[in-house]
CSV table of N, CA and C in Angstrom, one decimal:
chain,number,residue,atom,x,y,z
F,1,MET,N,282.4,-185.8,77.8
F,1,MET,CA,280.9,-185.5,77.9
F,1,MET,C,280.7,-185.6,79.4
F,2,GLU,N,280.2,-184.4,80.0
F,2,GLU,CA,280.0,-184.6,81.5
F,2,GLU,C,278.7,-185.1,81.9
F,3,LEU,N,278.7,-186.0,82.8
F,3,LEU,CA,277.4,-186.7,83.2
F,3,LEU,C,276.6,-186.2,84.4
F,4,LEU,N,277.4,-185.3,85.1
F,4,LEU,CA,276.7,-184.7,86.3
F,4,LEU,C,276.6,-183.2,85.9
F,5,GLU,N,275.7,-182.4,86.6
F,5,GLU,CA,275.6,-181.1,86.4
F,5,GLU,C,276.6,-180.1,87.2
F,6,GLU,N,277.3,-180.9,88.2
F,6,GLU,CA,278.3,-180.2,89.1
F,6,GLU,C,279.6,-179.9,88.2
F,7,LYS,N,280.3,-179.0,88.8
F,7,LYS,CA,281.6,-178.6,88.2
F,7,LYS,C,282.5,-179.6,87.9
F,8,VAL,N,283.4,-179.5,86.8
F,8,VAL,CA,284.4,-180.6,86.6
F,8,VAL,C,285.6,-179.9,87.3
F,9,HIS,N,286.3,-180.9,88.0
F,9,HIS,CA,287.5,-180.5,88.8
F,9,HIS,C,288.9,-181.2,88.3
F,10,LEU,N,290.0,-180.5,88.4
F,10,LEU,CA,291.2,-181.1,88.0
F,10,LEU,C,291.5,-182.2,89.1
F,11,TRP,N,291.9,-183.2,88.8
F,11,TRP,CA,292.1,-184.4,89.8
F,11,TRP,C,293.2,-183.9,90.8
F,12,ILE,N,294.4,-183.8,90.6
F,12,ILE,CA,295.4,-183.6,91.6
F,12,ILE,C,295.2,-182.3,92.3
F,13,GLU,N,294.6,-181.3,91.7
F,13,GLU,CA,294.7,-180.0,92.4
F,13,GLU,C,293.6,-179.9,93.4
F,14,SER,N,292.5,-180.6,93.2
F,14,SER,CA,291.4,-180.4,94.2
F,14,SER,C,290.8,-181.7,94.8
F,15,ALA,N,291.4,-182.8,94.6
F,15,ALA,CA,290.9,-184.2,95.0
F,15,ALA,C,291.0,-184.2,96.7
F,16,ARG,N,292.0,-183.6,97.2
F,16,ARG,CA,292.3,-183.7,98.6
F,16,ARG,C,291.2,-182.8,99.5
F,17,PHE,N,290.6,-182.0,98.7
F,17,PHE,CA,289.6,-181.1,99.4
F,17,PHE,C,288.2,-181.5,99.5
F,18,VAL,N,288.0,-182.7,99.1
F,18,VAL,CA,286.5,-183.2,98.9
F,18,VAL,C,286.0,-183.5,100.5
F,19,LYS,N,284.8,-183.3,100.7
F,19,LYS,CA,284.3,-183.4,102.0
F,19,LYS,C,284.0,-184.9,102.2
F,20,ALA,N,283.9,-185.2,103.5
F,20,ALA,CA,283.8,-186.5,104.0
F,20,ALA,C,282.2,-187.0,104.1
F,21,LYS,N,281.7,-187.0,102.9
F,21,LYS,CA,280.2,-187.3,102.7
F,21,LYS,C,280.1,-188.4,101.7
F,22,PRO,N,278.9,-189.1,101.9
F,22,PRO,CA,278.6,-190.1,100.8
F,22,PRO,C,278.4,-189.4,99.5
F,23,GLY,N,278.7,-190.1,98.4
F,23,GLY,CA,278.5,-189.6,97.0
F,23,GLY,C,279.1,-190.4,95.9
F,24,VAL,N,278.7,-190.0,94.7
F,24,VAL,CA,279.2,-190.6,93.5
F,24,VAL,C,280.3,-189.7,92.9
F,25,TYR,N,281.2,-190.4,92.1
F,25,TYR,CA,282.2,-189.5,91.4
F,25,TYR,C,282.4,-190.2,90.0
F,26,ILE,N,282.8,-189.3,89.1
F,26,ILE,CA,283.1,-189.8,87.7
F,26,ILE,C,284.4,-189.2,87.3
F,27,PHE,N,285.3,-190.2,86.9
F,27,PHE,CA,286.7,-189.8,86.4
F,27,PHE,C,286.6,-189.7,84.9
F,28,TYR,N,287.2,-188.6,84.3
F,28,TYR,CA,287.4,-188.4,83.0
F,28,TYR,C,288.8,-188.4,82.5
F,29,ASP,N,289.1,-188.7,81.2
F,29,ASP,CA,290.4,-188.6,80.8
F,29,ASP,C,290.6,-187.2,80.2
F,30,ARG,N,291.7,-186.9,79.5
F,30,ARG,CA,292.0,-185.6,79.0
F,30,ARG,C,291.0,-185.0,77.9
F,31,LYS,N,290.2,-186.0,77.3
F,31,LYS,CA,289.2,-185.7,76.3
F,31,LYS,C,287.9,-185.5,76.9
F,32,LEU,N,287.8,-185.6,78.2
F,32,LEU,CA,286.5,-185.5,78.9
F,32,LEU,C,285.6,-186.7,78.5
F,33,ASP,N,286.2,-187.7,78.3
F,33,ASP,CA,285.4,-189.0,78.1
F,33,ASP,C,285.4,-189.7,79.6
F,34,ALA,N,284.2,-190.1,79.9
F,34,ALA,CA,284.0,-190.7,81.3
F,34,ALA,C,284.8,-192.1,81.3
F,35,ILE,N,285.6,-192.4,82.2
F,35,ILE,CA,286.4,-193.6,82.2
F,35,ILE,C,286.0,-194.5,83.4
F,36,TYR,N,285.4,-193.9,84.5
F,36,TYR,CA,285.0,-194.6,85.6
F,36,TYR,C,283.9,-193.9,86.4
F,37,ILE,N,282.9,-194.7,86.9
F,37,ILE,CA,281.8,-194.1,87.7
F,37,ILE,C,282.0,-194.9,88.9
F,38,GLY,N,282.2,-194.3,90.1
F,38,GLY,CA,282.3,-194.9,91.4
F,38,GLY,C,281.4,-194.2,92.5
F,39,GLU,N,281.5,-194.8,93.6
F,39,GLU,CA,280.6,-194.4,94.8
F,39,GLU,C,281.4,-194.7,96.0
F,40,SER,N,281.0,-194.0,97.2
F,40,SER,CA,281.7,-194.2,98.4
F,40,SER,C,280.8,-193.6,99.4
F,41,ASP,N,280.8,-194.2,100.7
F,41,ASP,CA,280.1,-193.6,101.8
F,41,ASP,C,280.9,-192.4,102.4
F,42,ASN,N,282.2,-192.2,102.0
F,42,ASN,CA,283.0,-191.1,102.4
F,42,ASN,C,283.9,-190.8,101.2
F,43,LEU,N,283.6,-189.9,100.5
F,43,LEU,CA,284.4,-189.4,99.3
F,43,LEU,C,285.8,-188.9,99.8
F,44,GLN,N,286.0,-188.2,100.7
F,44,GLN,CA,287.2,-187.8,101.3
F,44,GLN,C,288.2,-189.0,101.5
F,45,ALA,N,287.7,-190.0,102.2
F,45,ALA,CA,288.7,-191.1,102.5
F,45,ALA,C,288.9,-192.0,101.3
F,46,GLN,N,287.9,-192.0,100.3
F,46,GLN,CA,288.1,-192.7,99.0
F,46,GLN,C,289.1,-192.0,98.1
F,47,PHE,N,289.0,-190.7,98.0
F,47,PHE,CA,290.0,-190.0,97.2
F,47,PHE,C,291.4,-189.9,97.8
F,48,ALA,N,291.4,-189.9,99.2
F,48,ALA,CA,292.7,-189.9,99.9
F,48,ALA,C,293.4,-191.2,99.5
F,49,LYS,N,292.7,-192.3,99.5
F,49,LYS,CA,293.2,-193.7,99.2
F,49,LYS,C,293.7,-193.7,97.8
F,50,TYR,N,293.0,-193.1,96.9
F,50,TYR,CA,293.4,-193.1,95.5
F,50,TYR,C,294.8,-192.2,95.4
F,51,LEU,N,294.8,-191.1,96.1
F,51,LEU,CA,295.9,-190.3,95.9
F,51,LEU,C,297.1,-190.8,96.6
F,52,ASP,N,296.9,-191.5,97.7
F,52,ASP,CA,298.1,-192.1,98.4
F,52,ASP,C,298.7,-193.3,97.6
F,53,THR,N,297.9,-193.9,96.9
F,53,THR,CA,298.4,-195.1,96.1
F,53,THR,C,298.8,-194.8,94.7
F,54,ASP,N,298.3,-193.7,94.3
F,54,ASP,CA,298.6,-193.2,92.8
F,54,ASP,C,298.1,-194.3,91.8
F,55,PHE,N,297.0,-194.9,92.2
F,55,PHE,CA,296.4,-196.1,91.4
F,55,PHE,C,297.6,-197.2,91.0
F,56,GLU,N,298.4,-197.5,92.0
F,56,GLU,CA,299.4,-198.4,91.7
F,56,GLU,C,298.7,-199.6,91.2
F,57,GLY,N,299.2,-200.2,90.0
F,57,GLY,CA,298.7,-201.5,89.4
F,57,GLY,C,297.4,-201.2,88.7
F,58,ASP,N,296.9,-200.0,88.5
F,58,ASP,CA,295.6,-199.7,87.8
F,58,ASP,C,295.9,-198.9,86.7
F,59,GLU,N,296.4,-199.4,85.6
F,59,GLU,CA,296.8,-198.6,84.4
F,59,GLU,C,295.5,-197.8,83.9
F,60,CYS,N,294.4,-198.3,84.0
F,60,CYS,CA,293.2,-197.6,83.5
F,60,CYS,C,293.0,-196.3,84.2
F,61,LYS,N,293.0,-196.3,85.6
F,61,LYS,CA,292.7,-195.2,86.3
F,61,LYS,C,293.8,-194.2,86.3
F,62,LYS,N,294.9,-194.5,86.0
F,62,LYS,CA,296.2,-193.6,85.8
F,62,LYS,C,295.8,-192.5,84.6
F,63,LYS,N,294.8,-192.8,84.0
F,63,LYS,CA,294.5,-191.9,82.8
F,63,LYS,C,293.6,-190.6,83.3
F,64,ILE,N,293.2,-190.7,84.7
F,64,ILE,CA,292.4,-189.5,85.2
F,64,ILE,C,292.9,-188.2,85.0
F,65,HIS,N,292.3,-187.4,84.5
F,65,HIS,CA,292.7,-185.9,84.3
F,65,HIS,C,291.7,-185.1,85.2
F,66,THR,N,290.4,-185.3,85.0
F,66,THR,CA,289.4,-184.5,85.8
F,66,THR,C,288.4,-185.4,86.4
F,67,TYR,N,287.5,-184.7,87.2
F,67,TYR,CA,286.5,-185.6,87.9
F,67,TYR,C,285.3,-184.7,88.2
F,68,GLN,N,284.2,-185.3,88.3
F,68,GLN,CA,283.0,-184.6,89.0
F,68,GLN,C,282.6,-185.5,90.2
F,69,ARG,N,281.8,-184.9,91.0
F,69,ARG,CA,281.4,-185.6,92.2
F,69,ARG,C,280.1,-184.9,92.7
F,70,THR,N,279.2,-185.7,93.2
F,70,THR,CA,278.0,-185.1,93.8
F,70,THR,C,277.7,-185.8,95.2
F,71,PHE,N,277.3,-185.2,96.1
F,71,PHE,CA,277.0,-185.9,97.4
F,71,PHE,C,275.5,-186.3,97.4
F,72,VAL,N,275.2,-187.6,97.7
F,72,VAL,CA,273.9,-188.1,97.8
F,72,VAL,C,273.8,-189.0,98.9
F,73,ALA,N,272.5,-189.2,99.3
F,73,ALA,CA,272.2,-190.0,100.6
F,73,ALA,C,272.5,-191.5,100.2
F,74,ASN,N,272.2,-191.9,99.0
F,74,ASN,CA,272.4,-193.3,98.5
F,74,ASN,C,273.3,-193.4,97.4
F,75,PRO,N,274.6,-193.4,97.8
F,75,PRO,CA,275.6,-193.5,96.6
F,75,PRO,C,275.5,-194.6,95.7
F,76,LYS,N,275.1,-195.9,96.3
F,76,LYS,CA,275.1,-197.1,95.5
F,76,LYS,C,274.0,-197.0,94.4
F,77,GLU,N,272.8,-196.6,94.9
F,77,GLU,CA,271.7,-196.5,94.0
F,77,GLU,C,272.1,-195.4,92.8
F,78,LYS,N,272.5,-194.2,93.2
F,78,LYS,CA,272.9,-193.3,92.2
F,78,LYS,C,274.0,-193.9,91.2
F,79,LYS,N,275.0,-194.5,91.7
F,79,LYS,CA,276.0,-195.1,90.9
F,79,LYS,C,275.3,-196.0,89.9
F,80,LYS,N,274.4,-197.0,90.4
F,80,LYS,CA,273.7,-197.8,89.6
F,80,LYS,C,272.9,-197.1,88.4
F,81,GLN,N,272.3,-196.0,88.7
F,81,GLN,CA,271.5,-195.3,87.9
F,81,GLN,C,272.4,-194.6,86.7
F,82,LEU,N,273.6,-194.0,87.3
F,82,LEU,CA,274.5,-193.5,86.3
F,82,LEU,C,275.0,-194.5,85.4
F,83,LEU,N,275.4,-195.7,85.8
F,83,LEU,CA,276.0,-196.7,85.0
F,83,LEU,C,275.0,-197.2,84.0
F,84,GLU,N,273.7,-197.4,84.4
F,84,GLU,CA,272.7,-197.9,83.5
F,84,GLU,C,272.5,-196.9,82.4
F,85,ASP,N,272.4,-195.5,82.7
F,85,ASP,CA,272.1,-194.5,81.8
F,85,ASP,C,273.2,-194.5,80.9
F,86,TYR,N,274.5,-194.5,81.3
F,86,TYR,CA,275.5,-194.5,80.4
F,86,TYR,C,275.6,-195.6,79.3
F,87,LYS,N,275.4,-196.8,80.0
F,87,LYS,CA,275.3,-198.1,79.1
F,87,LYS,C,274.2,-197.8,78.0
F,88,ALA,N,273.1,-197.4,78.4
F,88,ALA,CA,272.0,-197.2,77.6
F,88,ALA,C,272.3,-196.2,76.4
F,89,LYS,N,273.1,-195.2,76.7
F,89,LYS,CA,273.4,-194.2,75.8
F,89,LYS,C,274.5,-194.6,74.8
F,90,HIS,N,275.6,-195.2,75.5
F,90,HIS,CA,276.8,-195.7,74.7
F,90,HIS,C,277.0,-197.0,74.4
F,91,GLY,N,276.0,-198.0,74.8
F,91,GLY,CA,276.1,-199.3,74.4
F,91,GLY,C,277.2,-200.1,75.3
F,92,LYS,N,277.9,-199.5,76.2
F,92,LYS,CA,278.9,-200.1,76.9
F,92,LYS,C,279.1,-199.3,78.1
F,93,LEU,N,279.8,-199.8,79.1
F,93,LEU,CA,280.2,-199.0,80.4
F,93,LEU,C,281.4,-198.2,80.2
F,94,PRO,N,281.6,-197.3,81.1
F,94,PRO,CA,282.9,-196.6,81.0
F,94,PRO,C,284.2,-197.6,81.0
F,95,SER,N,285.2,-197.2,80.4
F,95,SER,CA,286.4,-198.2,80.1
F,95,SER,C,286.8,-198.8,81.3
F,96,CYS,N,286.9,-198.1,82.5
F,96,CYS,CA,287.4,-198.6,83.8
F,96,CYS,C,286.4,-199.4,84.6
F,97,ASN,N,285.1,-199.3,84.2
F,97,ASN,CA,284.1,-200.1,84.9
F,97,ASN,C,283.9,-201.4,84.4
F,98,VAL,N,283.5,-202.4,85.2
F,98,VAL,CA,283.1,-203.8,84.7
F,98,VAL,C,281.7,-204.0,85.0
F,99,GLU,N,281.2,-205.0,84.4
F,99,GLU,CA,279.8,-205.3,84.5
F,99,GLU,C,279.4,-205.7,85.9
F,100,SER,N,280.3,-206.2,86.6
F,100,SER,CA,280.0,-206.5,88.0
F,100,SER,C,279.8,-205.2,88.9
F,101,ASP,N,280.3,-204.1,88.5
F,101,ASP,CA,280.0,-202.8,89.1
F,101,ASP,C,278.5,-202.5,89.2
F,102,VAL,N,277.8,-202.9,88.2
F,102,VAL,CA,276.4,-202.5,88.1
F,102,VAL,C,275.6,-203.5,89.1
F,103,LEU,N,276.1,-204.8,89.0
F,103,LEU,CA,275.4,-205.8,89.9
F,103,LEU,C,275.8,-205.6,91.3
F,104,ALA,N,276.9,-205.0,91.6
F,104,ALA,CA,277.2,-204.8,93.0
F,104,ALA,C,276.3,-203.6,93.8
F,105,CYS,N,275.7,-202.8,93.0
F,105,CYS,CA,275.0,-201.7,93.5
F,105,CYS,C,273.6,-202.1,94.1
């Protein structure tokens, strides 16, 4: 289930081409279930880090198949809103997020 209105992108094919802007992103598994909601002041640098490490030691994020992203001026606030909306609708956070993700925003 897509959480943003933006296009869904295949992870490996397009992640390197994300612009160096602040924004939020949502990772999905093969069934299009949201598994992680994140934010960064520089999506290009964040995605490059993920691609370079191949989520070494993070079995949860190794399930990423597709993603959505949107550029926003205040990514922390948008992430908090998305996490709260997701939890209200599903009764829990996405499987790779933890409760402290909400508090950190």
